[in-house]
PDB file of C-alpha atoms in Angstrom:
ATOM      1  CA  UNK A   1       8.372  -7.218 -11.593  1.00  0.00           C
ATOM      2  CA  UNK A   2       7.934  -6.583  -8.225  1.00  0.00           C
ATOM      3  CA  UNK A   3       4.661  -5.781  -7.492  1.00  0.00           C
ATOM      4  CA  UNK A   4       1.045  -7.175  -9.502  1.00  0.00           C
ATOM      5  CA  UNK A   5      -1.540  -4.685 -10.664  1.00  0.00           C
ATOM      6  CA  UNK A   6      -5.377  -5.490 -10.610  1.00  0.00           C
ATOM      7  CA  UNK A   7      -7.383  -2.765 -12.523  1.00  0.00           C
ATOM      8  CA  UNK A   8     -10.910  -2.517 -11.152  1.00  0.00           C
ATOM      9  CA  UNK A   9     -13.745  -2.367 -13.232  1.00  0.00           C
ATOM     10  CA  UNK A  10     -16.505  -0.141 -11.958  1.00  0.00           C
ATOM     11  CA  UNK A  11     -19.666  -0.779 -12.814  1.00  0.00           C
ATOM     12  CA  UNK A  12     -22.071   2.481 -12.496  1.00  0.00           C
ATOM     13  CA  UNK A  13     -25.765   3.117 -12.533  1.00  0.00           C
ATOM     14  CA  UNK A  14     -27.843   5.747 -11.538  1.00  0.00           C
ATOM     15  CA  UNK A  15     -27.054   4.283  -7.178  1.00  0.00           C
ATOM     16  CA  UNK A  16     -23.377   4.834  -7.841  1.00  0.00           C
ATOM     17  CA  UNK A  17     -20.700   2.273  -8.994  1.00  0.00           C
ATOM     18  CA  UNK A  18     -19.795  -1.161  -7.856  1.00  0.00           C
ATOM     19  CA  UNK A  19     -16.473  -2.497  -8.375  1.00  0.00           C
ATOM     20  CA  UNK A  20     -14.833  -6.061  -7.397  1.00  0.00           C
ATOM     21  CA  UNK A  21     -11.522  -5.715  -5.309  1.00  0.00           C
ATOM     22  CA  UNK A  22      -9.825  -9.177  -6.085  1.00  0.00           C
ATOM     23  CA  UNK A  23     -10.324 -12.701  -6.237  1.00  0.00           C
ATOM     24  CA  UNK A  24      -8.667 -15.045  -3.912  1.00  0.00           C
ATOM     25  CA  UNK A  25      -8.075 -17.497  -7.204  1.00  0.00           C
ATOM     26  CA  UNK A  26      -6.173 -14.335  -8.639  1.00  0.00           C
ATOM     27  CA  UNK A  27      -3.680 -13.862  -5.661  1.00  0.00           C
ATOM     28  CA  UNK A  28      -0.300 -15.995  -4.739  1.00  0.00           C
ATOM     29  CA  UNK A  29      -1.440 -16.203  -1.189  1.00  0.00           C
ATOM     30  CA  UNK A  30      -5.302 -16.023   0.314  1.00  0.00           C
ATOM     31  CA  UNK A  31      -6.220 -13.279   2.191  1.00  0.00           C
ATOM     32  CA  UNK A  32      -6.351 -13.714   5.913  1.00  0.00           C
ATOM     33  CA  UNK A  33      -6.983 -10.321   7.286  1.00  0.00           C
ATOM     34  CA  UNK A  34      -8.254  -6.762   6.497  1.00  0.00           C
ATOM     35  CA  UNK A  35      -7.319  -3.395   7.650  1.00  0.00           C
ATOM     36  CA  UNK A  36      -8.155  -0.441   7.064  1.00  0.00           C
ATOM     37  CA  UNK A  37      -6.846   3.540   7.432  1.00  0.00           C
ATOM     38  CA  UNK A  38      -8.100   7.034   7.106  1.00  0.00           C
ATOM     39  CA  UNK A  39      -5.033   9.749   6.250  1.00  0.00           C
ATOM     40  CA  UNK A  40      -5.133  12.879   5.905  1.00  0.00           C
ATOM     41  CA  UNK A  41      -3.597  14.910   2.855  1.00  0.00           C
ATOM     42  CA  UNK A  42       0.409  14.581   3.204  1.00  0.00           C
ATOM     43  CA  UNK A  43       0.472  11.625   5.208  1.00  0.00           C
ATOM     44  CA  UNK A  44       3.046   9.024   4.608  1.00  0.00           C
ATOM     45  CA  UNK A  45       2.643   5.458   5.944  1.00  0.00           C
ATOM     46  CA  UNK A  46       5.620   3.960   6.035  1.00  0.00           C
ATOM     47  CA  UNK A  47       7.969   2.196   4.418  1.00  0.00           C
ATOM     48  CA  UNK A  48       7.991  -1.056   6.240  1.00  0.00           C
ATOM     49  CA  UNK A  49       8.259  -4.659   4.759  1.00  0.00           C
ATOM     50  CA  UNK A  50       7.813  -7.992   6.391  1.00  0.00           C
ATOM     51  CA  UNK A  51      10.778 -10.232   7.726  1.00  0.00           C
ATOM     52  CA  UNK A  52       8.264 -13.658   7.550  1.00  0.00           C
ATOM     53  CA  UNK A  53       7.000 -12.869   4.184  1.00  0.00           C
ATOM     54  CA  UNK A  54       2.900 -10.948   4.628  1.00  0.00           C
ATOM     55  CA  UNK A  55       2.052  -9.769   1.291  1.00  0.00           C
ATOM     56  CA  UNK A  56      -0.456  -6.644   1.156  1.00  0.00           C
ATOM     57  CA  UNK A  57      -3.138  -5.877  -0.721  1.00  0.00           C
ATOM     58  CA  UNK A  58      -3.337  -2.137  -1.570  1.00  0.00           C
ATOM     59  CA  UNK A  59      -6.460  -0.799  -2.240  1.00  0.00           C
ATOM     60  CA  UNK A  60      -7.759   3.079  -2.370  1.00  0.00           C
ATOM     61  CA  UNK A  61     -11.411   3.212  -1.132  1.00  0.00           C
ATOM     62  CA  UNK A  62     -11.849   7.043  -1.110  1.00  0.00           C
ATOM     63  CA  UNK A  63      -9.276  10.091  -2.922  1.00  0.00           C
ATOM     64  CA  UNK A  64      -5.845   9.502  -3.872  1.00  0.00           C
ATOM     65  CA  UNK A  65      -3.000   7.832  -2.696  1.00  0.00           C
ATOM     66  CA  UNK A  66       0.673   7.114  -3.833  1.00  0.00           C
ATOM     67  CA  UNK A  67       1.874   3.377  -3.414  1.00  0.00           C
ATOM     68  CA  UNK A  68       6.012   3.297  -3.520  1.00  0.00           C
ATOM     69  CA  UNK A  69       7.714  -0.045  -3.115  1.00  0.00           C
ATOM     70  CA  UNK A  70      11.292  -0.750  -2.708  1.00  0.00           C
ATOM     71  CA  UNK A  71      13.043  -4.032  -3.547  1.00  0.00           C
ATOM     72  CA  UNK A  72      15.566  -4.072  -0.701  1.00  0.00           C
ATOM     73  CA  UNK A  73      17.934  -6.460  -2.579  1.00  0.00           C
ATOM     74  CA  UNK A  74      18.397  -4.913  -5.846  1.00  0.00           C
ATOM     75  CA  UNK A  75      17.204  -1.242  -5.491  1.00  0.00           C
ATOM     76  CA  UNK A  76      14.515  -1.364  -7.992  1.00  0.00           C
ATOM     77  CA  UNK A  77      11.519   0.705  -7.087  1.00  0.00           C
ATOM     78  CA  UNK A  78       7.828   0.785  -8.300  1.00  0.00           C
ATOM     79  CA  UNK A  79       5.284   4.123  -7.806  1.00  0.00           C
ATOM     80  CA  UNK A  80       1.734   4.199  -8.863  1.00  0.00           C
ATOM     81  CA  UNK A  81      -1.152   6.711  -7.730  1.00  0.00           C
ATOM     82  CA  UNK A  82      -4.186   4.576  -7.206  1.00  0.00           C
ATOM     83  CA  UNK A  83      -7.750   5.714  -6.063  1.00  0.00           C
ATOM     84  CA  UNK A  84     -10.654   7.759  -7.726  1.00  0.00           C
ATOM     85  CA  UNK A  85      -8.745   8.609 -11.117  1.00  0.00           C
ATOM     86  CA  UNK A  86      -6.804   5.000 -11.403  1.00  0.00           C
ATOM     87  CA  UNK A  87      -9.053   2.067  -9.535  1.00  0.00           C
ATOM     88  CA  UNK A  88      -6.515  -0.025  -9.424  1.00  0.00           C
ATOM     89  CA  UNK A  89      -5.376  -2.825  -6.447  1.00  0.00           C
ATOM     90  CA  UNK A  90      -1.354  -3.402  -6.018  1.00  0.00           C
ATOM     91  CA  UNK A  91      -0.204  -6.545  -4.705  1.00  0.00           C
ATOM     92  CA  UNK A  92       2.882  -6.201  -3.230  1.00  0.00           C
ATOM     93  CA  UNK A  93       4.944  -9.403  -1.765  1.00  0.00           C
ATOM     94  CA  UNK A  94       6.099  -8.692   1.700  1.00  0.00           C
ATOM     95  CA  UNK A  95       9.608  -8.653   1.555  1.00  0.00           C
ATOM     96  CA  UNK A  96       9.784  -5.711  -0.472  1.00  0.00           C
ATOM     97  CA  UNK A  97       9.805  -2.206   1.589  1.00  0.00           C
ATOM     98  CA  UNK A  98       6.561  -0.698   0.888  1.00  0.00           C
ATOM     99  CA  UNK A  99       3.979   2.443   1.980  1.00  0.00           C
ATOM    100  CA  UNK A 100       2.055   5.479   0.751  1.00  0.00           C
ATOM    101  CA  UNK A 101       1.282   8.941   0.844  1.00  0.00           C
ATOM    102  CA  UNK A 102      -2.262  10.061   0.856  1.00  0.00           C
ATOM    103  CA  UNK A 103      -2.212  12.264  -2.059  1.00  0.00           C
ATOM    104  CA  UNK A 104      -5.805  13.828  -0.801  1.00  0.00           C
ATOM    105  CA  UNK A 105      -7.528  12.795   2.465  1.00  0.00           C
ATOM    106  CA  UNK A 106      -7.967   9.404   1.706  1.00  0.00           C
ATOM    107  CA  UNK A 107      -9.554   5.914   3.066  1.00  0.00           C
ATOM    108  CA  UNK A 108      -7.290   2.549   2.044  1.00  0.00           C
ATOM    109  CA  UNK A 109      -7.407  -0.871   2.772  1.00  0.00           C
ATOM    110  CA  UNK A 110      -4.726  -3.257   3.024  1.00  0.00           C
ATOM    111  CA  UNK A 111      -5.433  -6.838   3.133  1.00  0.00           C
ATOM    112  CA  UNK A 112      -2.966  -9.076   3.947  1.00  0.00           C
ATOM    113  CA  UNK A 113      -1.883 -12.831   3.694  1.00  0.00           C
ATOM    114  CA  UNK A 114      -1.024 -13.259   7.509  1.00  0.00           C
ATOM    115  CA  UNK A 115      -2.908 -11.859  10.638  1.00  0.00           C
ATOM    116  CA  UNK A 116      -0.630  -9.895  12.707  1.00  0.00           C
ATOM    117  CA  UNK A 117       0.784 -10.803  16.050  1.00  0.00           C
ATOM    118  CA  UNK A 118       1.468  -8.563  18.465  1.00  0.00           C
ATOM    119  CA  UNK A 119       3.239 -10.206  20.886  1.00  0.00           C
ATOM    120  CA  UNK A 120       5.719 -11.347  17.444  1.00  0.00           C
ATOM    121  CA  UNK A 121       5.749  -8.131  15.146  1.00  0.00           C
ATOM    122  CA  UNK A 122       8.072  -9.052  12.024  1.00  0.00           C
ATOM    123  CA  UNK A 123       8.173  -5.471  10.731  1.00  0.00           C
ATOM    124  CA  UNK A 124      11.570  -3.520   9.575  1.00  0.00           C
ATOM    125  CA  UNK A 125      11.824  -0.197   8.496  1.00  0.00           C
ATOM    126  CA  UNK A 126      13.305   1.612   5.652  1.00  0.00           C
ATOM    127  CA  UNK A 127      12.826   5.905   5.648  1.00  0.00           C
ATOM    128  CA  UNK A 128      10.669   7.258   3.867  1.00  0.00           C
ATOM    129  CA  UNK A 129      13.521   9.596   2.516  1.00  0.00           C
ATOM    130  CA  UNK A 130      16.125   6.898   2.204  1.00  0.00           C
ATOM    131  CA  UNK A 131      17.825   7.919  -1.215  1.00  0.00           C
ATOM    132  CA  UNK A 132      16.586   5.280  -3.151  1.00  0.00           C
ATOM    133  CA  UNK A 133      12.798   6.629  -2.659  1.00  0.00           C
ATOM    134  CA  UNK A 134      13.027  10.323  -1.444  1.00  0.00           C
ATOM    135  CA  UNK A 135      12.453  11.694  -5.066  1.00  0.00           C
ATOM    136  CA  UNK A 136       9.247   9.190  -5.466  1.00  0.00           C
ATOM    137  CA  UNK A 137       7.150  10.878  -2.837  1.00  0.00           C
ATOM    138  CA  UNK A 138       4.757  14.504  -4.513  1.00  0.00           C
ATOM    139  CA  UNK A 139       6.084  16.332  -1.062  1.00  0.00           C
ATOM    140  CA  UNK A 140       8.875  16.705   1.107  1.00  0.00           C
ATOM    141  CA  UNK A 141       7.185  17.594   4.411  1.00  0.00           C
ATOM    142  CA  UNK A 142       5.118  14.834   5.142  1.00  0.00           C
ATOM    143  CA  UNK A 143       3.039  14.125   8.192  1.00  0.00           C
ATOM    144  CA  UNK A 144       4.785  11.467   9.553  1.00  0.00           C
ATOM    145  CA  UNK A 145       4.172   9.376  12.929  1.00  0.00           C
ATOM    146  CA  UNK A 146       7.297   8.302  15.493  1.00  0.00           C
ATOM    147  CA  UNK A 147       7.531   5.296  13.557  1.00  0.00           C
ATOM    148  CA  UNK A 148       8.014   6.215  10.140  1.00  0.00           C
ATOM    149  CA  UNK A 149      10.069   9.325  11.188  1.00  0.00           C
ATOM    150  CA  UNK A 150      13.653   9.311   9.108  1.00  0.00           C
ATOM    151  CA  UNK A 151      16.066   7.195  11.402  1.00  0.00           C
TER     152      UNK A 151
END
């Protein structure tokens, strides 16, 4: 497996819902930063992984969003669309090439296992229609920034 799922359970009332995102006890790694993004409908982040090993933790606060992971190494891929209809958290080990599309407008959080340096960035890229993936994604026109723009 390449990736570890955390369903969420939400607990409602009459205020709304509350739901736990994770445990540190439940992770591989603790949690030493948090990040978040708003994206607009069509969006894809990346894919991107991690040469000194920064796991993410994938989390879809608001609407929809596809996750797609990559292992670089032996091909195998993983896809799930987390968010309103599927609370679910994805753990994915930073090696592995990873992003999402925002399915709907959307607000995610990623937190990871190492704060990032910007004088030191360790990120590589993969496209986001590199053959291996390009069938995984709901759209082929995505709104894409400089970075994650096919190479």
């Amino acid at each position: 497996m390449i990736v570890a799922r955390f369903p969420l359970s939400r607990h409602e009332d009459e205020r709304g819902w509350f739901a736990e995102l994770i445990r540190e006890s439940a992770l591989p790694k603790p949690i030493k930063q948090a990040n978040l993004s708003r994206s607009h409908k069509g969006v894809i982040r990346g894919l991107h992984f991690h040469a000194r090993g920064q796991d993410d933790l994938f989390v879809c606060l608001d609407g929809m969003v596809r996750v797609v992971v990559l292992d670089r190494e032996t091909g195998e891929t993983f896809t799930e669309d987390i968010g309103d209809d599927n609370p679910v958290a994805i753990y994915v080990p930073g090696v592995h090439a990873h992003g999402y599309e925002a399915l709907t407008d959307c607000l995610f959080a990623y937190l990871v296992t190492e704060e990032y340096d910007t004088t030191k960035p360790d990120e590589g890229g993969v496209p986001w229609d590199d053959e291996r993936v390009r069938h995984l994604w709901s759209t082929t026109s995505p709104i894409l920034s400089d970075r994650d723009t096919s190479s």
